[in-house]
Short mmCIF file of C-alpha atoms and ligand atoms in Angstrom, two decimals:
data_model
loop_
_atom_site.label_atom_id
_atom_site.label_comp_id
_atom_site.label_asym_id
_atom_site.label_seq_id
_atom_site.Cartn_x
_atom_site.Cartn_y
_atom_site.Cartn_z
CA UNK V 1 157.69 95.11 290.45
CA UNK V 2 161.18 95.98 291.92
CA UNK V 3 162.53 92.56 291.39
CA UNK V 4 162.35 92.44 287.73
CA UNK V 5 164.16 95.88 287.84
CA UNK V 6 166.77 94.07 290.34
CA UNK V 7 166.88 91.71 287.97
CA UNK V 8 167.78 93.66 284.77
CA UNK V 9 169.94 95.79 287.14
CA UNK V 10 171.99 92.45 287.93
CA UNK V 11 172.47 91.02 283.95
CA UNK V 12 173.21 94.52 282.77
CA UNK V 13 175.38 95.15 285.06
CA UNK V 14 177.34 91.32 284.62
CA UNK V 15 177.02 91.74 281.25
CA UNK V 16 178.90 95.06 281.11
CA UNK V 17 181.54 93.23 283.32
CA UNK V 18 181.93 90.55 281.03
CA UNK V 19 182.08 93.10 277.73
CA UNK V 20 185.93 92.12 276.15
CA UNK V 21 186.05 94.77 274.17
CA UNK V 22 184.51 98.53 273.14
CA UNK V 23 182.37 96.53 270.53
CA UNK V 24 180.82 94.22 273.02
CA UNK V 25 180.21 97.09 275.76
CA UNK V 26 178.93 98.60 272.75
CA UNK V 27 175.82 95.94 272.43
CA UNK V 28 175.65 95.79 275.97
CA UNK V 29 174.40 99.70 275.89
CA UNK V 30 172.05 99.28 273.06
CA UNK V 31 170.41 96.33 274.68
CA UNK V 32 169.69 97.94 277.66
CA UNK V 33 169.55 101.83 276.92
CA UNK V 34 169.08 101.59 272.82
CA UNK V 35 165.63 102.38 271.36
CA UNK V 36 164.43 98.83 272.15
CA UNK V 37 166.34 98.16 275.01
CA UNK V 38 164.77 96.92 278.27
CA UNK V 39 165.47 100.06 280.40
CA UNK V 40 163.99 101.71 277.43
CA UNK V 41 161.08 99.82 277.76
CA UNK V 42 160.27 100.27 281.21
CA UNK V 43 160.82 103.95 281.11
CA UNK V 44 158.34 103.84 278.20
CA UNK V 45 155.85 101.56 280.86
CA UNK V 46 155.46 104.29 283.42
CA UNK V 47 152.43 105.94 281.42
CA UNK V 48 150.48 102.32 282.34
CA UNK V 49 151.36 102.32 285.57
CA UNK V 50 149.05 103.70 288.09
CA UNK V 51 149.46 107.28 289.03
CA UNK V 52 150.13 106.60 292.93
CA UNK V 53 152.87 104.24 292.00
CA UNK V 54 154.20 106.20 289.15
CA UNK V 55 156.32 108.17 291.07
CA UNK V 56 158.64 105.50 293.22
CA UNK V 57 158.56 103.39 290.37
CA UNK V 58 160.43 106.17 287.84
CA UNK V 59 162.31 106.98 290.34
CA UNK V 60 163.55 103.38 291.06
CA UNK V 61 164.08 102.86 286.91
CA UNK V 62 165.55 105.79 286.87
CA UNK V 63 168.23 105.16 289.54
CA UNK V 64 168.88 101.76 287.72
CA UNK V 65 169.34 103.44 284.57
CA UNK V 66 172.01 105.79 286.35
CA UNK V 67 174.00 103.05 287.75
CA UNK V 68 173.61 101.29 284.69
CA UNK V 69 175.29 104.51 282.76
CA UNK V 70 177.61 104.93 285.36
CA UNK V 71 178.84 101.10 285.16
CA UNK V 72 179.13 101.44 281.24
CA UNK V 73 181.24 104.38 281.60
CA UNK V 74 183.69 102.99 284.10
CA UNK V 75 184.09 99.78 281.97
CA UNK V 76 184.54 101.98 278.95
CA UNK V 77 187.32 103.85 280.42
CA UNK V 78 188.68 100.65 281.66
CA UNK V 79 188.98 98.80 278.48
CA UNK V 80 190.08 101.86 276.57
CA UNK V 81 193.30 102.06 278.86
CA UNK V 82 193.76 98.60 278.10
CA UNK V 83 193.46 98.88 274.45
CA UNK V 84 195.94 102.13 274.76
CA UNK V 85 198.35 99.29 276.62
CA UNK V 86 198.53 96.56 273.98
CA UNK V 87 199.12 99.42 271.36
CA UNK V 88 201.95 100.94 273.15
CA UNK V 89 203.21 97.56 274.18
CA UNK V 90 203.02 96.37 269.99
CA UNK V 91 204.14 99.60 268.60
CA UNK V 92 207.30 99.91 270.97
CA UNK V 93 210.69 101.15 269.48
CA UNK V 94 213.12 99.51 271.20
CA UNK V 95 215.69 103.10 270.36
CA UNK V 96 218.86 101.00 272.14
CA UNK V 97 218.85 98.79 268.89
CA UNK V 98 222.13 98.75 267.10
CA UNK V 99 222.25 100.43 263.19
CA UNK V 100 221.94 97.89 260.94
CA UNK V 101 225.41 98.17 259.46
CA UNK V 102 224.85 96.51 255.77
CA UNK V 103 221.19 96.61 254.37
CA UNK V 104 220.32 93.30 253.19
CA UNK V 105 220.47 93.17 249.68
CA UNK V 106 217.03 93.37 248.03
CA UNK V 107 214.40 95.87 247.38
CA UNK V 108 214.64 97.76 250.31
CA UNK V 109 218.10 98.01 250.33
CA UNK V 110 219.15 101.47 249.57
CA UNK V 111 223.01 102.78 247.35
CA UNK V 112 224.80 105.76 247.03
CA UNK V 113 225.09 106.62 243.18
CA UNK V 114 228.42 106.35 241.20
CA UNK V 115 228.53 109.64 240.88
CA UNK V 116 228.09 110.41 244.22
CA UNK V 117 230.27 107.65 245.51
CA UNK V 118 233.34 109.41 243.21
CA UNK V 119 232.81 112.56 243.97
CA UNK V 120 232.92 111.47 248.00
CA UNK V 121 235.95 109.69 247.11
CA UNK V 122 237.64 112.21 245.51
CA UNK V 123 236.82 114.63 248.23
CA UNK V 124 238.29 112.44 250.77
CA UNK V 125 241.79 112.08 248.39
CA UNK V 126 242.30 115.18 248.14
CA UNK V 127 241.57 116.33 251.24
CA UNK V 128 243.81 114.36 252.46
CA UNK V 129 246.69 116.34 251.04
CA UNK V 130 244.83 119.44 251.95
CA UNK V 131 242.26 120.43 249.36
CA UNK V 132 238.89 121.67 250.45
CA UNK V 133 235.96 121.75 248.23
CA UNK V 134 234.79 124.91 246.26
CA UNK V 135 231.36 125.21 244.37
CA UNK V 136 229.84 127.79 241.57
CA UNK V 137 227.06 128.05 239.61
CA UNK V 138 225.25 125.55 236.85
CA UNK V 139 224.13 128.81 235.53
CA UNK V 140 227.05 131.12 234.57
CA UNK V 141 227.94 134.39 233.07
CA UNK V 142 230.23 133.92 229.80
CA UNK V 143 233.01 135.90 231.49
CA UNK V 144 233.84 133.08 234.01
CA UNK V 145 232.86 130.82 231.56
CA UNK V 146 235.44 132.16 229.03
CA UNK V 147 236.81 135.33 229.01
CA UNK V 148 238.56 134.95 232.55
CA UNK V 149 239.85 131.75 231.61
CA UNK V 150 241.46 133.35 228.83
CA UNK V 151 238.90 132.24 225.90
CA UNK V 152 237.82 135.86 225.15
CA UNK V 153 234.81 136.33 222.20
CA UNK V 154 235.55 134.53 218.96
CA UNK V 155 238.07 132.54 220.11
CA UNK V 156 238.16 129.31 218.53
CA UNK V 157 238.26 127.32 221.36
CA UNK V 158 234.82 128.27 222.18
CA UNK V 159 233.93 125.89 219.31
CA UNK V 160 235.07 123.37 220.64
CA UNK V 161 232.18 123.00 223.73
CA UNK V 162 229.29 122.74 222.83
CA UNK V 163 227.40 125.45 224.74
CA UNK V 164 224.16 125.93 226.03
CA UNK V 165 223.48 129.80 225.59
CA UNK V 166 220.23 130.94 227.34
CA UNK V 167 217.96 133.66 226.50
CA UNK V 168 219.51 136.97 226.79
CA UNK V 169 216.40 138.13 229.27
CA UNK V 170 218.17 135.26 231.75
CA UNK V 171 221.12 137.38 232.09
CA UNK V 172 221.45 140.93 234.14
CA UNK V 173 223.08 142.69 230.76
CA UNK V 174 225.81 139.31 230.00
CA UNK V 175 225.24 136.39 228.04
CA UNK V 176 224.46 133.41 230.04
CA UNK V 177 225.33 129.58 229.71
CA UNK V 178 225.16 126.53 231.49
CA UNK V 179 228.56 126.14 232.45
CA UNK V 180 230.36 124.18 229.88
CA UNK V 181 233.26 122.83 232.04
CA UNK V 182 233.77 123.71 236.42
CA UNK V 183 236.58 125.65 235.25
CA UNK V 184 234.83 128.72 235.76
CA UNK V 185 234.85 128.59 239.49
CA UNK V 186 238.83 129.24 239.66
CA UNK V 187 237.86 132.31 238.28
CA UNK V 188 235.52 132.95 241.24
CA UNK V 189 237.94 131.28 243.39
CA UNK V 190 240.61 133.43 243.05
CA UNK V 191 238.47 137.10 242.87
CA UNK V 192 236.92 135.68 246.56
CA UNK V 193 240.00 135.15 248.02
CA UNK V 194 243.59 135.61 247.91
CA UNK V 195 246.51 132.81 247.64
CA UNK V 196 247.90 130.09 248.50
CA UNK V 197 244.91 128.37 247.07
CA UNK V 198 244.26 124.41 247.17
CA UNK V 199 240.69 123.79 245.77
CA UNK V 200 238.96 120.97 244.13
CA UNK V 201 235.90 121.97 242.08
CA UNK V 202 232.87 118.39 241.98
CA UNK V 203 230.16 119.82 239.61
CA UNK V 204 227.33 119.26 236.95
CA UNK V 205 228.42 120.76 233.39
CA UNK V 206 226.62 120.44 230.23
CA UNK V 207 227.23 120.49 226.76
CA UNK V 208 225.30 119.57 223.60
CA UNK V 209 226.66 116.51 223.18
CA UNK V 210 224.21 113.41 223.12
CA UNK V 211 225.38 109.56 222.16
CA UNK V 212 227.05 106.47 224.24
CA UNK V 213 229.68 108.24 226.03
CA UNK V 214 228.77 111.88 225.85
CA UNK V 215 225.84 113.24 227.86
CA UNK V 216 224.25 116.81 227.83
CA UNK V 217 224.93 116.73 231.68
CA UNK V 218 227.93 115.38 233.11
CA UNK V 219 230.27 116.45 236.21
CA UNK V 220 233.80 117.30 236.30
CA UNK V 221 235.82 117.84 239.17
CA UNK V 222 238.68 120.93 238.82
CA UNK V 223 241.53 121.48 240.77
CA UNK V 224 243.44 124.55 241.66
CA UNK V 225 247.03 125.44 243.67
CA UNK V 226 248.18 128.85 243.62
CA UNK V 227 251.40 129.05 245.74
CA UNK V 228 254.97 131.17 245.29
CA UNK V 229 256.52 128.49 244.60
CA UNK V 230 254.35 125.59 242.46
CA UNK V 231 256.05 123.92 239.99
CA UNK V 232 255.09 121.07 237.20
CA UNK V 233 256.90 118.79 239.37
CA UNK V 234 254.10 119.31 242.27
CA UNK V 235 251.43 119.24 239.28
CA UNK V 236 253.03 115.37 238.80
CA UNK V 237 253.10 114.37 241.88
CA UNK V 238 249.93 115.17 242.95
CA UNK V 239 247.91 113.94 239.92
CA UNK V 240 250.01 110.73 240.01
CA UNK V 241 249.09 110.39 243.70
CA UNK V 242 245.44 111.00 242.87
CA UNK V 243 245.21 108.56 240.26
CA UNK V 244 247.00 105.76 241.84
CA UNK V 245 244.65 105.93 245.00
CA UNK V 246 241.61 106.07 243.18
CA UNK V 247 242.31 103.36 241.09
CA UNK V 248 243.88 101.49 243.78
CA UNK V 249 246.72 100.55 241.82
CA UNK V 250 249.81 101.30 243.46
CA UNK V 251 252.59 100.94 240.35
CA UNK V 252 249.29 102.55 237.65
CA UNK V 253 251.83 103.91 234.69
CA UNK V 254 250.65 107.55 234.30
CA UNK V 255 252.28 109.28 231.38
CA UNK V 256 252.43 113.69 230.59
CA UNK V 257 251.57 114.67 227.05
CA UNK V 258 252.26 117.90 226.06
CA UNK V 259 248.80 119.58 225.44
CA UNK V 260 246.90 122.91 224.55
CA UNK V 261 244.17 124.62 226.91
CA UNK V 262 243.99 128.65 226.62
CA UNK V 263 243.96 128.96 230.51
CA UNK V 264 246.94 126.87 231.02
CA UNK V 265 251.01 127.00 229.74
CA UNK V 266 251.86 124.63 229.18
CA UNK V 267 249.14 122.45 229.54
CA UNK V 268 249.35 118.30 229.13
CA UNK V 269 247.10 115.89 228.54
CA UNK V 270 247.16 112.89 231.20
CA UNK V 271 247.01 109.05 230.38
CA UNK V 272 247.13 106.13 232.25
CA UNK V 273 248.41 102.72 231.27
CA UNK V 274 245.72 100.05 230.41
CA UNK V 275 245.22 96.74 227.89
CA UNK V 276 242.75 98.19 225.80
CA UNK V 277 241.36 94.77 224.80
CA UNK V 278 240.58 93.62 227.77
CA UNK V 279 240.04 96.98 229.63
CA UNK V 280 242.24 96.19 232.54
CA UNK V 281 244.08 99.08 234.07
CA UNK V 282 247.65 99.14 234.61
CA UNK V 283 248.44 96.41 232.37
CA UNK V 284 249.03 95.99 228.52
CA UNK V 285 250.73 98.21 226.44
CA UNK V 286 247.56 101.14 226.04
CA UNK V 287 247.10 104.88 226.92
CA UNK V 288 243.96 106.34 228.10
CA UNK V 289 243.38 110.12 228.14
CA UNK V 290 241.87 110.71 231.74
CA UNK V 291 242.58 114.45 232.38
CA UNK V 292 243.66 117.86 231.58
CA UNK V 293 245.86 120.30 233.43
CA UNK V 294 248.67 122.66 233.61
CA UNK V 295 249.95 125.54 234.96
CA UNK V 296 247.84 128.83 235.07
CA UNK V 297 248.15 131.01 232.68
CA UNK V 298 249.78 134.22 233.54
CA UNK V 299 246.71 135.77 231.83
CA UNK V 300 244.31 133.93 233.67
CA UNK V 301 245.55 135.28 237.04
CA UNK V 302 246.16 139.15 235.70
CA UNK V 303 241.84 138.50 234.60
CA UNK V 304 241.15 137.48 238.14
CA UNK V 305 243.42 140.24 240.30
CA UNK V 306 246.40 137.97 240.71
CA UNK V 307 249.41 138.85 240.20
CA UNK V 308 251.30 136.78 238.02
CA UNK V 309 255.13 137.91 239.34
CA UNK V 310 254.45 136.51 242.82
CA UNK V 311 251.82 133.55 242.58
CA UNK V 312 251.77 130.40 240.14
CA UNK V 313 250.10 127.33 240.40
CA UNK V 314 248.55 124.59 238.36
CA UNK V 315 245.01 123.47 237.84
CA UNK V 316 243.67 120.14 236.28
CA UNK V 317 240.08 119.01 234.97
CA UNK V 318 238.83 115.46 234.67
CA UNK V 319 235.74 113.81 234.18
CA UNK V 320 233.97 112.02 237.19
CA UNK V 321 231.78 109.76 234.89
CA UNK V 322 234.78 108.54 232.57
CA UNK V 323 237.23 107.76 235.74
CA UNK V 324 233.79 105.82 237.66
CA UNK V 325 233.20 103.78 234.64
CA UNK V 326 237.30 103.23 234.50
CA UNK V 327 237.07 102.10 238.14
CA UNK V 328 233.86 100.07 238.27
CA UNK V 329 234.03 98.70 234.13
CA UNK V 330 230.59 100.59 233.93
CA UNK V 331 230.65 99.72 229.79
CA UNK V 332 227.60 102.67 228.93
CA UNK V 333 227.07 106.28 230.20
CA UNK V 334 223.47 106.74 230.02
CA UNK V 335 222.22 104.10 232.49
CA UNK V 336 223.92 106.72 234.93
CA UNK V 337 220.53 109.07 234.39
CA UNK V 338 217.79 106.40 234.32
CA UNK V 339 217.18 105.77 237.84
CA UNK V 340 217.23 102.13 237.04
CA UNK V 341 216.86 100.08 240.55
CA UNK V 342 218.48 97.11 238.79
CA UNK V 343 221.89 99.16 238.13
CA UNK V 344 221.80 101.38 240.58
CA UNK V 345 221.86 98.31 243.36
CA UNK V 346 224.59 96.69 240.74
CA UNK V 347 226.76 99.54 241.05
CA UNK V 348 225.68 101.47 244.01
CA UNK V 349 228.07 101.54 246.68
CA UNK V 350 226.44 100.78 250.42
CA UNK V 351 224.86 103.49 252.28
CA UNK V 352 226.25 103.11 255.66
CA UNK V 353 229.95 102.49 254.42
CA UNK V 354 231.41 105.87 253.94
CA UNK V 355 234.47 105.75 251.92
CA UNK V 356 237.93 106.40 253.81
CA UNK V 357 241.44 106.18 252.42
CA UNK V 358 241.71 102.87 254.65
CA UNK V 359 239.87 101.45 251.31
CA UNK V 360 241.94 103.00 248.92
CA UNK V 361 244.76 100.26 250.44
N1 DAH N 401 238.17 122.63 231.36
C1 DAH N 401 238.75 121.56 230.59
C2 DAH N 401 237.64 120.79 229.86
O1 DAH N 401 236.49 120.94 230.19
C3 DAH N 401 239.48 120.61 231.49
C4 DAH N 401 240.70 121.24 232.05
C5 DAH N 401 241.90 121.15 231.39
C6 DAH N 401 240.64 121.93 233.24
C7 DAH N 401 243.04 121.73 231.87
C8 DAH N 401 241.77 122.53 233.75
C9 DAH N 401 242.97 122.43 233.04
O2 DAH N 401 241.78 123.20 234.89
O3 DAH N 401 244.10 123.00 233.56
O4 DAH N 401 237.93 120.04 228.99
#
């Protein structure tokens, strides 16, 4: 009787040697231990075999069934580790790979919006001579809004933005708007700190404007100096400057045209030169309106705790959508909200190229 159990002891036991995988050691189990499987069976024969023998014999089957277990285990364990191996060997991250530098182009391939792209170049212009950034509030009290740029209530000028107002229950006891231009925040500027000042202001604005060029949102970027001794002729230079880097035109004609804003005197309108045909910059015999500016009002620093006698400056506002569609002939404003792949990858800049002024030539 001992040699048949000798016998399935020996081809259970190869059999779990020769098991590839946990699938095969799998059936190797069930054929021998599973509810039909031939040490089941022979555990099942011990009530037909005579009671003197019964004994030794379960014992034996028993033993083989233990060394059977203990041989399935092992091998188990065994091919685990190995399967843990060839994962860790196909899943390795080889971390001393170089950055891919420039994403090939196609659907994976991600850009950095217009917007964003201006506003980072713009940052890095004017930093350059010295600016740093300042930022306020889409949501803003009427008194920065207006009143402390010198547009007080009923004011005619307020006309001529078309405000958002929001609920009175928004506001803490003021009336509330979404800020109509980032002129506001030299307001806040100049109550948080004192002078000299040198900030530039990149920020959403809205106004109820909707058609080709005009959006409800848009973003303006606004400068402020404050200094004892600012003149116009710093104003010039420094908006000529600007505009000639970040067109990347060195001789771009820029011409001063006396203006009106309430929170500057004077205050000019800026053009630049361009062929209005053809839409090239710096050529032809065109002006373009690209910005306003000026020099503080003496009003608008007596509203924010400035005193007028010993601090003057100038501040300018432009819009960062109508100088990116200058820069990159971007023809329509409102593909610049639609999240459109195909545009965005036409006019997206590349992710991993961080402007510098080395660009601007
Ligand atoms: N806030 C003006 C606008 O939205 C732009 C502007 C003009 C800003 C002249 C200024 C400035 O700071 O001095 O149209």
């Amino acid at each position: 009787m001992s040699d048949d159990l000798d016998a399935i002891r020996a081809s259970t036991e190869a059999a779990v040697a020769a098991a590839s995988d946990l699938r095969g050691l799998d059936a190797v189990r069930v054929g021998a231990l599973g509810k039909s499987g031939t040490l089941t069976a022979l555990l099942k024969g011990l009530g037909a075999v005579a009671p003197e023998e019964r004994k030794a014999r379960g014992a034996a089957v028993n033993a083989v069934k233990q060394a059977v277990e203990r041989a399935l285990e092992e091998r188990r364990g065994a091919l685990e580790a190995a399967a843990l191996d060839a994962r860790l060997l196909a899943e390795r991250l080889d971390v001393s790979l170089p950055a891919r530098p420039h994403p090939p182009a196609g659907a994976e391939s991600g850009a950095i919006h217009p917007i964003a792209r201006t506003v980072e170049e713009l940052t890095a212009i004017f930093g350059a001579m010295g600016f740093t950034v300042a930022e306020g509030p889409d949501i803003e009290s009427d008194w920065y809004n207006f009143n402390a740029l010198n547009i007080p209530a009923h004011h005619p000028a307020r006309q001529d933005q078309d405000t958002f107002y929001l609920p009175p229950a928004h506001g803490a006891g003021f009336e509330t708007v979404l800020r109509t231009h980032t002129s506001p925040v030299q307001a806040r500027t100049m109550l948080a700190g004192d002078p000299p000042i040198r900030v530039i202001v990149p920020g959403r604005t809205y106004r109820a404007d909707h058609d080709a060029t005009h959006s409800p949102m848009f973003h303006q970027v606004e400068g402020l100096v404050l200094d004892r001794q600012i003149t116009l002729g710093h104003l010039k230079g420094c908006l000529i400057d600007f505009l000639r880097v970040f067109f990347n035109i060195a001789d771009l004609p820029v011409r001063f045209r006396a203006s009106y804003f309430p929170f500057t005197e004077p205050s000019m309108e800026v053009d630049i030169g361009w062929d209005r045909r053809t839409g090239e910059l710096g050529r032809g015999s065109d002006w373009l309106e690209i910005l306003g500016s000026g020099m503080v009002h003496p009003k608008v620093l007596a509203n924010c705790g400035i005193d007028p006698q010993e601090w003057q400056g100038f501040a300018f506002g432009m819009g960062i959508e109508r100088i990116t569609m200058l820069k990159h002939g971007i023809p329509d404003l409102r593909p610049f909200y639609e999240s459109d792949v195909r545009w965005l990858r036409h006019y997206g800049a590349p992710a991993l190229a961080p402007f510098t002024l080395h660009d601007a030539g």
